[in-house]
PDB file of C-alpha atoms in Angstrom:
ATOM      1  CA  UNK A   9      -4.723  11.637 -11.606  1.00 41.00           C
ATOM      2  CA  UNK A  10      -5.656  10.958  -8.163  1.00 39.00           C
ATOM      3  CA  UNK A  11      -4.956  12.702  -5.390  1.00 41.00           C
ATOM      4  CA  UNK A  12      -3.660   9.823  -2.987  1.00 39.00           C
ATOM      5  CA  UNK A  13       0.273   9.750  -1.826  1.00 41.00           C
ATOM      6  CA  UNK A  14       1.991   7.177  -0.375  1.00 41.00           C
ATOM      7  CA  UNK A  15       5.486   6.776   2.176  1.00 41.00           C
ATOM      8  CA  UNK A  16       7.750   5.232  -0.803  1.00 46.00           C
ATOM      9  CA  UNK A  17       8.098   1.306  -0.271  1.00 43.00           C
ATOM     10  CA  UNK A  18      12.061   1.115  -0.696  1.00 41.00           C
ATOM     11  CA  UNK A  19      14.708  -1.194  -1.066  1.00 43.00           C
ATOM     12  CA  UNK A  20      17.260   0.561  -0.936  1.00 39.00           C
ATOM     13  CA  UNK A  21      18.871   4.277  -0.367  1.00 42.00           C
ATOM     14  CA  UNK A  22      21.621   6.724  -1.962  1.00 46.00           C
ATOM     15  CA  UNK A  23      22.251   9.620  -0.306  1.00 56.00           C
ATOM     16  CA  UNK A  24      19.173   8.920   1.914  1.00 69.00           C
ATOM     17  CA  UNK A  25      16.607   8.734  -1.313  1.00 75.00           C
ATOM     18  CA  UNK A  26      14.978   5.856  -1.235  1.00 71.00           C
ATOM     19  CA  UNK A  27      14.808   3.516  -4.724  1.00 81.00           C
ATOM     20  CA  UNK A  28      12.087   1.381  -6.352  1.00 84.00           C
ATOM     21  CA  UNK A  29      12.810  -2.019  -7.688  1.00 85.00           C
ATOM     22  CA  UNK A  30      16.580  -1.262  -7.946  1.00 86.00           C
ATOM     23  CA  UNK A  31      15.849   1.958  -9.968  1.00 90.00           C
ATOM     24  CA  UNK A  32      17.142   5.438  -8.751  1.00 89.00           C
ATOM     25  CA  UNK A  33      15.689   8.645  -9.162  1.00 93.00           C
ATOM     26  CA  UNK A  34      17.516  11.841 -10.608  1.00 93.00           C
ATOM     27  CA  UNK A  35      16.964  15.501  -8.759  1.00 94.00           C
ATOM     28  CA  UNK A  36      15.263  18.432  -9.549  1.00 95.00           C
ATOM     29  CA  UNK A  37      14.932  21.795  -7.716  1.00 96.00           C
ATOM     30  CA  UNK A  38      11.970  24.391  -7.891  1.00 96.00           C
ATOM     31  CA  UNK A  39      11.766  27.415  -6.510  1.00 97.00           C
ATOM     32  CA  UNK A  40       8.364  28.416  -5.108  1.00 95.00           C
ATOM     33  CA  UNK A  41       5.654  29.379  -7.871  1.00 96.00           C
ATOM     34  CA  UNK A  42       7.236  26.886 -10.274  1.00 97.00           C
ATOM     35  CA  UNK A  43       5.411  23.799 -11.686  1.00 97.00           C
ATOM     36  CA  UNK A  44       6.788  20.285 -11.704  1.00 97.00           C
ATOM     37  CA  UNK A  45       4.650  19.509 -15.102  1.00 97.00           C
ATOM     38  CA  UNK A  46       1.164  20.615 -15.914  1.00 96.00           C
ATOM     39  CA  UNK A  47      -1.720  18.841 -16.719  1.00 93.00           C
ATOM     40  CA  UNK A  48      -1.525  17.564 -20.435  1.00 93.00           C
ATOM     41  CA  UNK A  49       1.759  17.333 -20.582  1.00 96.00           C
ATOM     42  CA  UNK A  50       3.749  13.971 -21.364  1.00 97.00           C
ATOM     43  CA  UNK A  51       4.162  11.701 -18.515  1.00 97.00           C
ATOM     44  CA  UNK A  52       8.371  11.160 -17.594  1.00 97.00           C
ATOM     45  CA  UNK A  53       7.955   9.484 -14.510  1.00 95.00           C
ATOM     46  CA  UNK A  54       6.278   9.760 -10.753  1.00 95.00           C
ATOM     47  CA  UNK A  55       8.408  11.691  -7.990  1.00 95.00           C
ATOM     48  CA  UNK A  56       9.433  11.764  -4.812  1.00 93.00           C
ATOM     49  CA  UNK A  57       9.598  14.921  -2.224  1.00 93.00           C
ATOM     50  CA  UNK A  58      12.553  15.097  -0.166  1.00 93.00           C
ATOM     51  CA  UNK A  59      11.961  18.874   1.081  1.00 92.00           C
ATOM     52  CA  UNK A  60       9.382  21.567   0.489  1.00 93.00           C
ATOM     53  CA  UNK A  61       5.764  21.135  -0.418  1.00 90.00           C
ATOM     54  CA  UNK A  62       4.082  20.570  -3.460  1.00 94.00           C
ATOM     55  CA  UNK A  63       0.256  21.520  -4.586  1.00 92.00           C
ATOM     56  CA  UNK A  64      -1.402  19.422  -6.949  1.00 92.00           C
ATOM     57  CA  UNK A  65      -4.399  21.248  -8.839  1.00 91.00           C
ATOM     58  CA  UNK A  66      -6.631  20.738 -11.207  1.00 90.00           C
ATOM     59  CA  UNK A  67      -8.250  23.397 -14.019  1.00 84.00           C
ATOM     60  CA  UNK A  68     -11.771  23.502 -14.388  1.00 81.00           C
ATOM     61  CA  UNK A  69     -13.647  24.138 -17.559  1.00 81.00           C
ATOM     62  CA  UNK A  70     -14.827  27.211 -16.268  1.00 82.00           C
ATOM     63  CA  UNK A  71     -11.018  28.722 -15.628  1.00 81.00           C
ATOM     64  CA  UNK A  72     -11.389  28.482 -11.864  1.00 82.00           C
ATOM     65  CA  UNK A  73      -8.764  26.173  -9.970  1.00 85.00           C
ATOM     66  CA  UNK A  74      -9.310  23.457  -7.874  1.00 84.00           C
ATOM     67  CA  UNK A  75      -6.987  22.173  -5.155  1.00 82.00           C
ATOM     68  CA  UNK A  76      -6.216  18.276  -4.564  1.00 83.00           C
ATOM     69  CA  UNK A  77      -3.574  17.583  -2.178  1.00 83.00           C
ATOM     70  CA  UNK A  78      -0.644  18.920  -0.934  1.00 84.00           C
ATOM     71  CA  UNK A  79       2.160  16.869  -1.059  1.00 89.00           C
ATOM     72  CA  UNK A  80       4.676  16.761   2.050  1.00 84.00           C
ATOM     73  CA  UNK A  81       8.565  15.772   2.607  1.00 87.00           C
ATOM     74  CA  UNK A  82       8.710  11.716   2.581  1.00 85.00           C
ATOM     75  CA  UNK A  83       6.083  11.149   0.161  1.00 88.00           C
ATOM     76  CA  UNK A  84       5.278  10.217  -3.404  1.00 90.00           C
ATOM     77  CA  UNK A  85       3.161  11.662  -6.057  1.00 92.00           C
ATOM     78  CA  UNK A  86       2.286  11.147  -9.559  1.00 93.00           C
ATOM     79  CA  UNK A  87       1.799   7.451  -9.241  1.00 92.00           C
ATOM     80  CA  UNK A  88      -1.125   7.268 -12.079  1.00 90.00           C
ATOM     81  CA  UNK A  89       1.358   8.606 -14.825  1.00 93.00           C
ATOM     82  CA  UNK A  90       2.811   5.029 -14.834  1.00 92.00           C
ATOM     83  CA  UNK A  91      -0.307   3.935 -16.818  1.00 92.00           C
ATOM     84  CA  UNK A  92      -0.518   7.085 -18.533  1.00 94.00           C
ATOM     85  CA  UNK A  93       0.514   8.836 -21.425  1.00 95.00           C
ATOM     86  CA  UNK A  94      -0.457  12.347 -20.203  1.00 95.00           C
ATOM     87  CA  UNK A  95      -0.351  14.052 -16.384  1.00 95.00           C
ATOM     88  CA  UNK A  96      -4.241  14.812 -15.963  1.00 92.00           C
ATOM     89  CA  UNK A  97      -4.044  17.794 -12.934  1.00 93.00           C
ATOM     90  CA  UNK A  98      -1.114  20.834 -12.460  1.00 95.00           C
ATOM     91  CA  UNK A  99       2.137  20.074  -9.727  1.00 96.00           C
ATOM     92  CA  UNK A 100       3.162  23.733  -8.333  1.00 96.00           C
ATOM     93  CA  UNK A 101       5.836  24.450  -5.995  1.00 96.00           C
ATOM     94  CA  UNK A 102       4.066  26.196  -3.062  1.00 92.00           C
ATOM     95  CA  UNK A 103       7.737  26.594  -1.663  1.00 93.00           C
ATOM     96  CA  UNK A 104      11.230  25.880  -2.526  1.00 95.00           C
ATOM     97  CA  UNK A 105      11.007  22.228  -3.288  1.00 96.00           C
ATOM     98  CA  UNK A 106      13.588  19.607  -3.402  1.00 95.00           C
ATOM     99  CA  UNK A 107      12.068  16.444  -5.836  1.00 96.00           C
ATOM    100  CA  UNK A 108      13.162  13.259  -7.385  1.00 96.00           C
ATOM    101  CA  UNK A 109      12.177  11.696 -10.389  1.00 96.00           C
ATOM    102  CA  UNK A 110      11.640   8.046 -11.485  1.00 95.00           C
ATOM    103  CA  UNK A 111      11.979   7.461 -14.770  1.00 95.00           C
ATOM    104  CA  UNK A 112       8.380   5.911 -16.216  1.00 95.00           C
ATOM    105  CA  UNK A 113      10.185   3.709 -18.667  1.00 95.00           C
ATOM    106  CA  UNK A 114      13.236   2.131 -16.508  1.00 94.00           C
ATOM    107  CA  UNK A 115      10.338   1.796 -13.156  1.00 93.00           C
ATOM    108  CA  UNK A 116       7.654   0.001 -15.144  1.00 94.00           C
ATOM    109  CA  UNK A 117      10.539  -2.007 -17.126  1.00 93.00           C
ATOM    110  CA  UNK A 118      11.920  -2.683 -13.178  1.00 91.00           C
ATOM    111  CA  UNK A 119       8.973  -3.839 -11.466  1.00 91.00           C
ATOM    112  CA  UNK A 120       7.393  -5.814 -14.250  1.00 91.00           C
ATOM    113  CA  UNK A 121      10.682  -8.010 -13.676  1.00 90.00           C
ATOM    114  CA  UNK A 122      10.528  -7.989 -10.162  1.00 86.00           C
ATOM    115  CA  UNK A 123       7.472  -9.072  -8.133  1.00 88.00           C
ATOM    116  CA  UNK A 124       8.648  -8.930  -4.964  1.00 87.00           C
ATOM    117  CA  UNK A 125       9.333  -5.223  -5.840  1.00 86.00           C
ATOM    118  CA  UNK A 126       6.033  -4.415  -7.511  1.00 86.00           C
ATOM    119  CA  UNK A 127       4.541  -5.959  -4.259  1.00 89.00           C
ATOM    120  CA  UNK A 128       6.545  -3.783  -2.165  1.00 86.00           C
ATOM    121  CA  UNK A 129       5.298  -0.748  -3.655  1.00 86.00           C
ATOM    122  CA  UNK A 130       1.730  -2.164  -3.833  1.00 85.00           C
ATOM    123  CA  UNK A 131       2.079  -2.277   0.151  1.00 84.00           C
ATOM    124  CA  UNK A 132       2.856   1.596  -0.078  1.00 80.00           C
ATOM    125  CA  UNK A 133       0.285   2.830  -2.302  1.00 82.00           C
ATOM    126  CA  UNK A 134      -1.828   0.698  -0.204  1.00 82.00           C
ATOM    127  CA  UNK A 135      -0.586   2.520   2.921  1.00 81.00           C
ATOM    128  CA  UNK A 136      -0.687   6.132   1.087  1.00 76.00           C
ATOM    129  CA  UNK A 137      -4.318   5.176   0.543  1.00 77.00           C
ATOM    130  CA  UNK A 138      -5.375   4.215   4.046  1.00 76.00           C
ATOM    131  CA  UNK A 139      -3.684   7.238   5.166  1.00 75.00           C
ATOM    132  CA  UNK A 140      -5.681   9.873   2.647  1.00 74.00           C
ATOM    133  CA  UNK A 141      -9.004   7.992   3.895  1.00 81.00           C
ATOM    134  CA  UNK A 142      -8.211   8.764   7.721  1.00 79.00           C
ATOM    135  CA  UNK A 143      -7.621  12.378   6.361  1.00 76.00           C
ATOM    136  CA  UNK A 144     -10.579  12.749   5.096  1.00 78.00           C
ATOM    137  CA  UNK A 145     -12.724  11.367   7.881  1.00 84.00           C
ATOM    138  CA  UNK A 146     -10.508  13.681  10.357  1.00 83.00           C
ATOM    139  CA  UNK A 147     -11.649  16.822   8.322  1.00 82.00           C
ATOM    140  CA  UNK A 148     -15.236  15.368   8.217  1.00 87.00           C
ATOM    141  CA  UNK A 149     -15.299  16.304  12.286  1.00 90.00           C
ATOM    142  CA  UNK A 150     -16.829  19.628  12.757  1.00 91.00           C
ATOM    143  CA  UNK A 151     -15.469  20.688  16.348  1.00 93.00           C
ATOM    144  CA  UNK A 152     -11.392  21.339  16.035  1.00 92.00           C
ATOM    145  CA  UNK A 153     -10.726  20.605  19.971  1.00 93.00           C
ATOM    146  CA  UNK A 154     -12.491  16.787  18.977  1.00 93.00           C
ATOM    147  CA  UNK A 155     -10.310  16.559  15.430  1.00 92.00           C
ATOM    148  CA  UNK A 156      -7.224  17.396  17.169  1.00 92.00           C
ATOM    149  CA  UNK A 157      -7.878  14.165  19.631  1.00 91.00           C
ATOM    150  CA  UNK A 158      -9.209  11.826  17.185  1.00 91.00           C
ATOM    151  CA  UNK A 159      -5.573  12.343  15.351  1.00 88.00           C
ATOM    152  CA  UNK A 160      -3.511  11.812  18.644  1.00 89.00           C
ATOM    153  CA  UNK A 161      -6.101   8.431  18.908  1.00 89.00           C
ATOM    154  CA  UNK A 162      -4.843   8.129  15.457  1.00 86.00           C
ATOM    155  CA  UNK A 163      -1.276   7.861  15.913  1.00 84.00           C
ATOM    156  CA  UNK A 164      -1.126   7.597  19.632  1.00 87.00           C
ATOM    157  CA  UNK A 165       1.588   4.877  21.378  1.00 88.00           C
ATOM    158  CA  UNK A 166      -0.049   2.409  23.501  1.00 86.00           C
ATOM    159  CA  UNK A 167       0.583   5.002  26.383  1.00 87.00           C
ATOM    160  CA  UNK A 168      -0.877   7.451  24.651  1.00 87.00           C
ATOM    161  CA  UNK A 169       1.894   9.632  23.886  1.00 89.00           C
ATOM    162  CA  UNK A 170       2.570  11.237  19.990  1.00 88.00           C
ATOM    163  CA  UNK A 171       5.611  12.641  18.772  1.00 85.00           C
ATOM    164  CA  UNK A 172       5.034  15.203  16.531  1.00 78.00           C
ATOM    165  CA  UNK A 173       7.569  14.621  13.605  1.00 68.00           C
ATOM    166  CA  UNK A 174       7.024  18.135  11.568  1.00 66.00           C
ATOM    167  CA  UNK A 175       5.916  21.637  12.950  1.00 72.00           C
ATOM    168  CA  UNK A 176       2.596  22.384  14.451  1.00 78.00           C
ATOM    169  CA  UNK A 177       1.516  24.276  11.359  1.00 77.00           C
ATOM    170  CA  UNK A 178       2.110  20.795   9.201  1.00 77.00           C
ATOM    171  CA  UNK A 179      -0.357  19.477  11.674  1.00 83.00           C
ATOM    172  CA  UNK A 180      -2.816  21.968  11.219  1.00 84.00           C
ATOM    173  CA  UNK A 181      -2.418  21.849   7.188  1.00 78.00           C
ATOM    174  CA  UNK A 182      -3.179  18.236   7.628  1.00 78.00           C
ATOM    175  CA  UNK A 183      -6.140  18.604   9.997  1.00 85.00           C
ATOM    176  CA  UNK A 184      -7.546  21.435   7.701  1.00 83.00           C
ATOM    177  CA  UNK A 185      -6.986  24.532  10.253  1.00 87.00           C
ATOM    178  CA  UNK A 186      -5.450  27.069  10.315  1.00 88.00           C
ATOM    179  CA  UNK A 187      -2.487  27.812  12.628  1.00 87.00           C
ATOM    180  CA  UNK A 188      -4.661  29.528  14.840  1.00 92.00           C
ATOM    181  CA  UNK A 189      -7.209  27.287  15.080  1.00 92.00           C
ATOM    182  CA  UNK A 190      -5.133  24.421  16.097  1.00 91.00           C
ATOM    183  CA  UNK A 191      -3.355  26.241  19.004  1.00 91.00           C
ATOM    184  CA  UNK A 192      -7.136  27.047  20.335  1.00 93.00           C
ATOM    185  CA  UNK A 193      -7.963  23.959  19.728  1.00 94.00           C
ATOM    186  CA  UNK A 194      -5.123  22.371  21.723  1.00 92.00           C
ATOM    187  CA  UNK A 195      -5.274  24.666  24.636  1.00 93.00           C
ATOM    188  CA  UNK A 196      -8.834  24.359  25.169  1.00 94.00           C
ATOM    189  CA  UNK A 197      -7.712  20.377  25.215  1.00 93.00           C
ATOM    190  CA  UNK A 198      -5.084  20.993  27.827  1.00 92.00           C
ATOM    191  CA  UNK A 199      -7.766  23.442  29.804  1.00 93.00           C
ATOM    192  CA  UNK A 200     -10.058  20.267  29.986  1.00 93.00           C
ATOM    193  CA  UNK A 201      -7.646  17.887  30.886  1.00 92.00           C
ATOM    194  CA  UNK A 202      -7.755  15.974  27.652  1.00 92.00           C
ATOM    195  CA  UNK A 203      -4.473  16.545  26.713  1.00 92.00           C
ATOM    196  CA  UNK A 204      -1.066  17.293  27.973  1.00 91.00           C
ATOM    197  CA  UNK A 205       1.845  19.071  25.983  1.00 89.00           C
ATOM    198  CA  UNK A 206       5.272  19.276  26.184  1.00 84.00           C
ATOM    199  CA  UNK A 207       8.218  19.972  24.048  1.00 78.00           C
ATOM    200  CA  UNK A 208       7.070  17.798  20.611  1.00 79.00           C
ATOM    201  CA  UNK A 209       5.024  15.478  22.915  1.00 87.00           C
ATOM    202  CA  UNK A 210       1.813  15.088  22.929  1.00 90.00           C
ATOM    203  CA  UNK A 211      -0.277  13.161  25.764  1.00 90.00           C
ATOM    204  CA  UNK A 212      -3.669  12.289  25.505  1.00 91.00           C
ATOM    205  CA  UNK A 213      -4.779  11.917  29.882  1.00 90.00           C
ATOM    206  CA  UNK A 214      -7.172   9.188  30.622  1.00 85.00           C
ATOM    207  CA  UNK A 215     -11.083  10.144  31.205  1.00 75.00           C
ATOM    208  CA  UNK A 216     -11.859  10.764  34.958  1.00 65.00           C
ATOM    209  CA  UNK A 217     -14.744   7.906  35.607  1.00 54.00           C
ATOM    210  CA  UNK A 218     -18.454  10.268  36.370  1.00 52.00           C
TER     211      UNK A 218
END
């Protein structure tokens, strides 16, 4: 299975959950510790997280575990087990978790009948993709106070302003620091005049010319 999640390409919502190709998903709780399915077992479907956070792991050989991605509020995982017969990594609940299954059968049945659809959700796997890459090259920067501004480049306005949507610790879990490190990181920003910060604002100040 691969560790990529995408925002859901809709076309539609009930009760603000969004649907694929005309096909609704069903809900399921966990509480925290609990899997969604483990690897080996059948594929039902792929999900959608509308609360909580997910960890998707995968057994070694050797017994030890080995962590993927963690999946966040808004997005989409277990995409693969639509060409699969099996799911090939764990899904634990790392807290209470609110998700939403699509049925494998009905969604294939769905979007083989409906290209627009099936391009639709292309587009978002697409997205989910491009997304996971900047990820990656964001944890690839060894200095937090310079990973911290190439995300606000990232997602910057053209004034230069970010909104943070989730808390500061989401940030840091998706920078690959810990609490801690981010709020050094950010304050040795604003000490340099990098940065400014207010409320869930973020402002990245324009370079003084030498």
């Amino acid at each position: 299975m691969k560790k990529n999640t995408s925002r859901l390409a809709a076309d539609s919502t009930t009760n603000d959950i969004p649907s694929i190709a005309g096909v609704h998903p069903a809900p399921r709780h966990l509480a925290a510790g609990a899997f969604l399915f483990r690897q080996g077992d059948r594929t039902v479907g792929m999900f959608f997280l509308k609360s909580g956070r997910l960890r998707m792991q995968r057994v070694t050989p050797d017994g030890g575990t080995v962590s993927l991605h963690i999946v966040r509020p808004g997005e989409t995982c277990a995409e693969p087990s639509l060409f699969s017969s099996r799911y090939h990594c764990d899904m634990l609940a790392e807290t209470d978790a609110e998700v939403w299954l699509f049925p494998k059968k009905e969604l294939v049945d769905s979007l083989r009948g409906n290209p627009e659809s099936l391009w639709d959700f292309a587009g978002g796997l697409a997205r989910g993709l491009q997304g996971m890459r900047q990820r990656y090259e964001l944890k690839q920067i060894r200095s937090a106070p310079e990973r911290v501004l190439q995300l606000l480049r990232l997602r910057c306005d053209d004034s230069g302003a970010y909104r943070t949507s989730g808390s500061l610790k989401d940030m840091a879990a998706e920078l690959g620091l810990t609490h801690e490190a981010l709020y050094r990181a950010m304050a040795a920003l604003e000490r340099s005049r990098r940065i400014r910060r207010s409320a869930d604002l973020l402002q990245i100040l324009p370079t003084k010319p030498e």
